[in-house]
Amino acid sequence: MTDDANAPWLIVGLGNPGPDYAGNRHNIGFMVVDLLAERIGGKFKRAQKAQAQVVEGRLGPMGPANRRVVLAKPMSYMNLSGGPVTALRDFYKVPTAHVLAIHDELDIDYPTLRLKLGGGDNGHNGLKSMTKSMGPDYHRVRCGIGRPPGRMQVADFVLKDFSSTERKELDWFVDRSADAVECLVTEGLERAQSAYNS
């Protein structure tokens, strides 16, 4: 698989399936791809070849910057995301450099964004699983959720819904994250970093 400029992008929102997890901090990746699906007028459906839900469409302005994309939500639970993502990458013939994971990030304050290519998993089970399956050379949109307060365990914190204070900015944050994804896919990482990294 070559890194062809015309190859599709696989945009993966990381999260856990089911209504119990829908509002969790750990599910911000799902929230962002849901908004992107709305923007392209698509509805998620079960993937044929992977344990995931997908929407196919085009992202960005009409013209040369318009990109073919596959939006995906793995339905395997966070720590097993790598299997479905790799199956989708292979099925849609997407180069690894055109895979983009949207995920929550503890070491970045809420509501701050950072975009990057490659790197470690920083203890994030979804990234750990993806990297184990396909190596680290995929793009990430890191949505800062901050650290748990006091002595709260990380696992409890990420599996809790956003607080009422955080929810006041959540729609704006999800919208900005979706804008950042669109910018990265249509204009490249450097342009997106300079516009959205804060």
PDB file of C-alpha atoms in Angstrom:
ATOM      1  CA  MET A   1       0.000   0.000   0.000  1.00  0.00           C
ATOM      2  CA  THR A   2       1.560   3.268  -1.073  1.00  0.00           C
ATOM      3  CA  ASP A   3       0.990   6.600   0.589  1.00  0.00           C
ATOM      4  CA  ASP A   4      -0.974   7.909  -2.357  1.00  0.00           C
ATOM      5  CA  ALA A   5      -2.378  11.443  -2.031  1.00  0.00           C
ATOM      6  CA  ASN A   6      -5.620  10.189  -3.590  1.00  0.00           C
ATOM      7  CA  ALA A   7      -6.013   7.219  -1.239  1.00  0.00           C
ATOM      8  CA  PRO A   8      -8.991   7.388   1.115  1.00  0.00           C
ATOM      9  CA  TRP A   9      -8.639   8.380   4.775  1.00  0.00           C
ATOM     10  CA  LEU A  10      -9.823   6.127   7.585  1.00  0.00           C
ATOM     11  CA  ILE A  11     -10.996   8.392  10.433  1.00  0.00           C
ATOM     12  CA  VAL A  12     -11.480   6.385  13.614  1.00  0.00           C
ATOM     13  CA  GLY A  13     -13.285   7.687  16.673  1.00  0.00           C
ATOM     14  CA  LEU A  14     -12.168   5.701  19.712  1.00  0.00           C
ATOM     15  CA  GLY A  15     -14.734   4.829  22.376  1.00  0.00           C
ATOM     16  CA  ASN A  16     -16.802   2.063  23.914  1.00  0.00           C
ATOM     17  CA  PRO A  17     -20.050   0.850  22.303  1.00  0.00           C
ATOM     18  CA  GLY A  18     -23.451   1.034  23.973  1.00  0.00           C
ATOM     19  CA  PRO A  19     -25.605   3.690  25.661  1.00  0.00           C
ATOM     20  CA  ASP A  20     -23.954   3.277  29.081  1.00  0.00           C
ATOM     21  CA  TYR A  21     -20.715   4.751  27.721  1.00  0.00           C
ATOM     22  CA  ALA A  22     -22.116   7.336  25.292  1.00  0.00           C
ATOM     23  CA  GLY A  23     -21.412  10.456  27.389  1.00  0.00           C
ATOM     24  CA  ASN A  24     -18.111   9.271  28.917  1.00  0.00           C
ATOM     25  CA  ARG A  25     -14.884  11.269  28.570  1.00  0.00           C
ATOM     26  CA  HIS A  26     -13.370   8.127  26.988  1.00  0.00           C
ATOM     27  CA  ASN A  27     -15.954   8.405  24.182  1.00  0.00           C
ATOM     28  CA  ILE A  28     -15.103  11.829  22.827  1.00  0.00           C
ATOM     29  CA  GLY A  29     -13.740  10.136  19.685  1.00  0.00           C
ATOM     30  CA  PHE A  30     -17.213   8.694  18.996  1.00  0.00           C
ATOM     31  CA  MET A  31     -18.762  12.143  19.542  1.00  0.00           C
ATOM     32  CA  VAL A  32     -16.435  13.729  16.961  1.00  0.00           C
ATOM     33  CA  VAL A  33     -17.032  11.101  14.243  1.00  0.00           C
ATOM     34  CA  ASP A  34     -20.793  11.320  14.905  1.00  0.00           C
ATOM     35  CA  LEU A  35     -20.593  15.044  14.125  1.00  0.00           C
ATOM     36  CA  LEU A  36     -18.451  14.414  11.014  1.00  0.00           C
ATOM     37  CA  ALA A  37     -21.034  11.862   9.819  1.00  0.00           C
ATOM     38  CA  GLU A  38     -23.738  14.519  10.267  1.00  0.00           C
ATOM     39  CA  ARG A  39     -21.664  17.000   8.265  1.00  0.00           C
ATOM     40  CA  ILE A  40     -21.319  14.650   5.306  1.00  0.00           C
ATOM     41  CA  GLY A  41     -24.963  13.557   5.573  1.00  0.00           C
ATOM     42  CA  GLY A  42     -24.193   9.903   6.318  1.00  0.00           C
ATOM     43  CA  LYS A  43     -25.576   7.318   8.748  1.00  0.00           C
ATOM     44  CA  PHE A  44     -23.426   4.698  10.454  1.00  0.00           C
ATOM     45  CA  LYS A  45     -23.989   1.116   9.378  1.00  0.00           C
ATOM     46  CA  ARG A  46     -22.322  -2.177  10.248  1.00  0.00           C
ATOM     47  CA  ALA A  47     -19.083  -2.781   8.394  1.00  0.00           C
ATOM     48  CA  GLN A  48     -18.971  -5.932   6.260  1.00  0.00           C
ATOM     49  CA  LYS A  49     -15.457  -7.001   7.141  1.00  0.00           C
ATOM     50  CA  ALA A  50     -14.874  -5.674  10.676  1.00  0.00           C
ATOM     51  CA  GLN A  51     -16.471  -5.333  14.086  1.00  0.00           C
ATOM     52  CA  ALA A  52     -17.212  -1.650  13.522  1.00  0.00           C
ATOM     53  CA  GLN A  53     -19.748   0.850  12.272  1.00  0.00           C
ATOM     54  CA  VAL A  54     -18.800   2.929   9.236  1.00  0.00           C
ATOM     55  CA  VAL A  55     -19.923   5.835   7.073  1.00  0.00           C
ATOM     56  CA  GLU A  56     -18.363   6.480   3.653  1.00  0.00           C
ATOM     57  CA  GLY A  57     -18.377   9.907   2.064  1.00  0.00           C
ATOM     58  CA  ARG A  58     -16.343  12.953   1.102  1.00  0.00           C
ATOM     59  CA  LEU A  59     -14.920  15.624   3.383  1.00  0.00           C
ATOM     60  CA  GLY A  60     -13.819  19.153   2.635  1.00  0.00           C
ATOM     61  CA  PRO A  61     -14.595  21.746  -0.026  1.00  0.00           C
ATOM     62  CA  MET A  62     -15.406  20.662  -3.557  1.00  0.00           C
ATOM     63  CA  GLY A  63     -12.319  20.610  -5.753  1.00  0.00           C
ATOM     64  CA  PRO A  64      -8.844  19.122  -5.428  1.00  0.00           C
ATOM     65  CA  ALA A  65      -8.837  19.266  -1.587  1.00  0.00           C
ATOM     66  CA  ASN A  66     -12.008  17.148  -1.338  1.00  0.00           C
ATOM     67  CA  ARG A  67     -11.127  13.779   0.216  1.00  0.00           C
ATOM     68  CA  ARG A  68     -12.761  10.364   0.217  1.00  0.00           C
ATOM     69  CA  VAL A  69     -13.159   9.251   3.826  1.00  0.00           C
ATOM     70  CA  VAL A  70     -14.359   6.286   5.831  1.00  0.00           C
ATOM     71  CA  LEU A  71     -15.555   7.288   9.311  1.00  0.00           C
ATOM     72  CA  ALA A  72     -15.406   4.405  11.773  1.00  0.00           C
ATOM     73  CA  LYS A  73     -16.430   3.485  15.301  1.00  0.00           C
ATOM     74  CA  PRO A  74     -14.931   0.169  16.477  1.00  0.00           C
ATOM     75  CA  MET A  75     -17.596  -1.889  18.285  1.00  0.00           C
ATOM     76  CA  SER A  76     -15.047  -4.076  20.077  1.00  0.00           C
ATOM     77  CA  TYR A  77     -14.482  -2.010  23.253  1.00  0.00           C
ATOM     78  CA  MET A  78     -11.574   0.359  23.573  1.00  0.00           C
ATOM     79  CA  ASN A  79      -8.772  -2.064  24.455  1.00  0.00           C
ATOM     80  CA  LEU A  80      -9.461  -4.210  21.350  1.00  0.00           C
ATOM     81  CA  SER A  81      -9.749  -1.355  18.809  1.00  0.00           C
ATOM     82  CA  GLY A  82      -6.692  -2.469  16.802  1.00  0.00           C
ATOM     83  CA  GLY A  83      -8.336  -5.529  15.229  1.00  0.00           C
ATOM     84  CA  PRO A  84     -11.328  -3.726  13.683  1.00  0.00           C
ATOM     85  CA  VAL A  85      -9.225  -0.716  12.627  1.00  0.00           C
ATOM     86  CA  THR A  86      -6.624  -2.884  10.878  1.00  0.00           C
ATOM     87  CA  ALA A  87      -9.367  -4.911   9.152  1.00  0.00           C
ATOM     88  CA  LEU A  88     -10.947  -1.668   7.858  1.00  0.00           C
ATOM     89  CA  ARG A  89      -7.568  -0.275   6.771  1.00  0.00           C
ATOM     90  CA  ASP A  90      -6.910  -3.428   4.730  1.00  0.00           C
ATOM     91  CA  PHE A  91     -10.440  -3.675   3.308  1.00  0.00           C
ATOM     92  CA  TYR A  92     -10.491  -0.045   2.112  1.00  0.00           C
ATOM     93  CA  LYS A  93      -6.802  -0.141   1.033  1.00  0.00           C
ATOM     94  CA  VAL A  94      -5.867   2.818   3.218  1.00  0.00           C
ATOM     95  CA  PRO A  95      -2.151   3.547   3.790  1.00  0.00           C
ATOM     96  CA  THR A  96      -1.343   3.643   7.522  1.00  0.00           C
ATOM     97  CA  ALA A  97      -0.352   7.326   7.175  1.00  0.00           C
ATOM     98  CA  HIS A  98      -3.992   7.986   6.131  1.00  0.00           C
ATOM     99  CA  VAL A  99      -5.379   6.437   9.328  1.00  0.00           C
ATOM    100  CA  LEU A 100      -6.429   9.054  11.887  1.00  0.00           C
ATOM    101  CA  ALA A 101      -7.443   8.216  15.471  1.00  0.00           C
ATOM    102  CA  ILE A 102      -9.502  10.691  17.529  1.00  0.00           C
ATOM    103  CA  HIS A 103      -9.131  10.031  21.238  1.00  0.00           C
ATOM    104  CA  ASP A 104      -9.238  11.422  24.757  1.00  0.00           C
ATOM    105  CA  GLU A 105      -5.884  12.529  26.232  1.00  0.00           C
ATOM    106  CA  LEU A 106      -5.257  12.767  29.991  1.00  0.00           C
ATOM    107  CA  ASP A 107      -2.041  14.794  29.768  1.00  0.00           C
ATOM    108  CA  ILE A 108      -3.679  17.702  27.947  1.00  0.00           C
ATOM    109  CA  ASP A 109      -6.027  20.108  29.729  1.00  0.00           C
ATOM    110  CA  TYR A 110      -9.702  20.239  28.829  1.00  0.00           C
ATOM    111  CA  PRO A 111     -10.718  21.561  26.256  1.00  0.00           C
ATOM    112  CA  THR A 112      -7.368  21.665  24.410  1.00  0.00           C
ATOM    113  CA  LEU A 113      -6.458  19.959  21.123  1.00  0.00           C
ATOM    114  CA  ARG A 114      -3.148  18.586  19.826  1.00  0.00           C
ATOM    115  CA  LEU A 115      -2.539  16.909  16.485  1.00  0.00           C
ATOM    116  CA  LYS A 116       0.389  14.686  15.613  1.00  0.00           C
ATOM    117  CA  LEU A 117       1.676  11.823  13.484  1.00  0.00           C
ATOM    118  CA  GLY A 118       3.041   8.743  15.245  1.00  0.00           C
ATOM    119  CA  GLY A 119       4.404   8.554  18.771  1.00  0.00           C
ATOM    120  CA  GLY A 120       3.669   6.499  21.864  1.00  0.00           C
ATOM    121  CA  ASP A 121       0.301   5.491  23.320  1.00  0.00           C
ATOM    122  CA  ASN A 122       0.733   7.293  26.681  1.00  0.00           C
ATOM    123  CA  GLY A 123      -1.126   4.462  28.431  1.00  0.00           C
ATOM    124  CA  HIS A 124      -4.226   4.842  26.236  1.00  0.00           C
ATOM    125  CA  ASN A 125      -5.624   1.337  25.670  1.00  0.00           C
ATOM    126  CA  GLY A 126      -7.208   2.153  22.300  1.00  0.00           C
ATOM    127  CA  LEU A 127      -3.937   3.530  20.906  1.00  0.00           C
ATOM    128  CA  LYS A 128      -1.994   0.656  22.468  1.00  0.00           C
ATOM    129  CA  SER A 129      -4.197  -1.844  20.617  1.00  0.00           C
ATOM    130  CA  MET A 130      -3.977   0.063  17.320  1.00  0.00           C
ATOM    131  CA  THR A 131      -0.181   0.393  17.532  1.00  0.00           C
ATOM    132  CA  LYS A 132       0.180  -3.307  18.330  1.00  0.00           C
ATOM    133  CA  SER A 133      -1.880  -4.135  15.215  1.00  0.00           C
ATOM    134  CA  MET A 134      -0.440  -1.682  12.670  1.00  0.00           C
ATOM    135  CA  GLY A 135       2.562   0.131  14.143  1.00  0.00           C
ATOM    136  CA  PRO A 136       2.620   3.742  15.424  1.00  0.00           C
ATOM    137  CA  ASP A 137       2.725   5.669  12.134  1.00  0.00           C
ATOM    138  CA  TYR A 138      -0.860   6.937  12.033  1.00  0.00           C
ATOM    139  CA  HIS A 139      -2.246  10.418  12.762  1.00  0.00           C
ATOM    140  CA  ARG A 140      -3.846  11.348  16.072  1.00  0.00           C
ATOM    141  CA  VAL A 141      -6.225  14.113  17.086  1.00  0.00           C
ATOM    142  CA  ARG A 142      -5.768  14.276  20.851  1.00  0.00           C
ATOM    143  CA  CYS A 143      -8.719  15.756  22.724  1.00  0.00           C
ATOM    144  CA  GLY A 144      -7.570  16.929  26.146  1.00  0.00           C
ATOM    145  CA  ILE A 145      -9.688  15.809  29.107  1.00  0.00           C
ATOM    146  CA  GLY A 146      -7.189  16.659  31.867  1.00  0.00           C
ATOM    147  CA  ARG A 147      -6.235  14.541  34.871  1.00  0.00           C
ATOM    148  CA  PRO A 148      -8.661  13.101  37.454  1.00  0.00           C
ATOM    149  CA  PRO A 149      -9.217  15.258  40.531  1.00  0.00           C
ATOM    150  CA  GLY A 150      -7.834  14.234  43.927  1.00  0.00           C
ATOM    151  CA  ARG A 151      -7.293  10.511  44.279  1.00  0.00           C
ATOM    152  CA  MET A 152      -9.807   9.380  41.677  1.00  0.00           C
ATOM    153  CA  GLN A 153      -8.513   6.464  39.634  1.00  0.00           C
ATOM    154  CA  VAL A 154      -7.841   7.123  35.951  1.00  0.00           C
ATOM    155  CA  ALA A 155     -10.155   4.269  34.889  1.00  0.00           C
ATOM    156  CA  ASP A 156     -13.033   5.743  36.918  1.00  0.00           C
ATOM    157  CA  PHE A 157     -12.384   9.230  35.560  1.00  0.00           C
ATOM    158  CA  VAL A 158     -12.356   8.324  31.857  1.00  0.00           C
ATOM    159  CA  LEU A 159     -15.488   6.157  32.238  1.00  0.00           C
ATOM    160  CA  LYS A 160     -17.469   8.995  33.820  1.00  0.00           C
ATOM    161  CA  ASP A 161     -19.555  11.487  31.863  1.00  0.00           C
ATOM    162  CA  PHE A 162     -18.249  15.012  31.394  1.00  0.00           C
ATOM    163  CA  SER A 163     -19.098  17.215  34.389  1.00  0.00           C
ATOM    164  CA  SER A 164     -21.840  19.844  34.154  1.00  0.00           C
ATOM    165  CA  THR A 165     -19.148  22.554  33.944  1.00  0.00           C
ATOM    166  CA  GLU A 166     -17.330  20.692  31.149  1.00  0.00           C
ATOM    167  CA  ARG A 167     -20.579  20.107  29.267  1.00  0.00           C
ATOM    168  CA  LYS A 168     -20.965  23.882  28.798  1.00  0.00           C
ATOM    169  CA  GLU A 169     -17.964  23.739  26.423  1.00  0.00           C
ATOM    170  CA  LEU A 170     -18.404  20.195  25.094  1.00  0.00           C
ATOM    171  CA  ASP A 171     -20.373  21.036  21.919  1.00  0.00           C
ATOM    172  CA  TRP A 172     -17.813  23.708  21.051  1.00  0.00           C
ATOM    173  CA  PHE A 173     -14.926  21.288  21.751  1.00  0.00           C
ATOM    174  CA  VAL A 174     -16.423  18.488  19.624  1.00  0.00           C
ATOM    175  CA  ASP A 175     -17.099  20.981  16.824  1.00  0.00           C
ATOM    176  CA  ARG A 176     -13.529  22.319  16.967  1.00  0.00           C
ATOM    177  CA  SER A 177     -12.144  18.765  16.984  1.00  0.00           C
ATOM    178  CA  ALA A 178     -14.187  17.927  13.875  1.00  0.00           C
ATOM    179  CA  ASP A 179     -12.877  21.110  12.199  1.00  0.00           C
ATOM    180  CA  ALA A 180      -9.320  20.024  13.051  1.00  0.00           C
ATOM    181  CA  VAL A 181      -9.891  16.582  11.503  1.00  0.00           C
ATOM    182  CA  GLU A 182     -11.260  18.190   8.346  1.00  0.00           C
ATOM    183  CA  CYS A 183      -8.289  20.574   8.146  1.00  0.00           C
ATOM    184  CA  LEU A 184      -5.747  17.767   8.651  1.00  0.00           C
ATOM    185  CA  VAL A 185      -7.299  15.575   5.953  1.00  0.00           C
ATOM    186  CA  THR A 186      -7.753  18.361   3.373  1.00  0.00           C
ATOM    187  CA  GLU A 187      -4.793  20.692   4.072  1.00  0.00           C
ATOM    188  CA  GLY A 188      -2.197  18.521   5.813  1.00  0.00           C
ATOM    189  CA  LEU A 189      -0.799  18.095   9.320  1.00  0.00           C
ATOM    190  CA  GLU A 190       1.350  21.259   9.499  1.00  0.00           C
ATOM    191  CA  ARG A 191      -1.499  23.536   8.510  1.00  0.00           C
ATOM    192  CA  ALA A 192      -3.850  21.813  10.977  1.00  0.00           C
ATOM    193  CA  GLN A 193      -1.286  21.993  13.799  1.00  0.00           C
ATOM    194  CA  SER A 194      -0.724  25.707  13.322  1.00  0.00           C
ATOM    195  CA  ALA A 195      -4.480  26.349  13.258  1.00  0.00           C
ATOM    196  CA  TYR A 196      -5.616  24.026  16.066  1.00  0.00           C
ATOM    197  CA  ASN A 197      -2.758  23.065  18.397  1.00  0.00           C
ATOM    198  CA  SER A 198      -3.133  25.159  21.519  1.00  0.00           C
TER     199      SER A 198
END
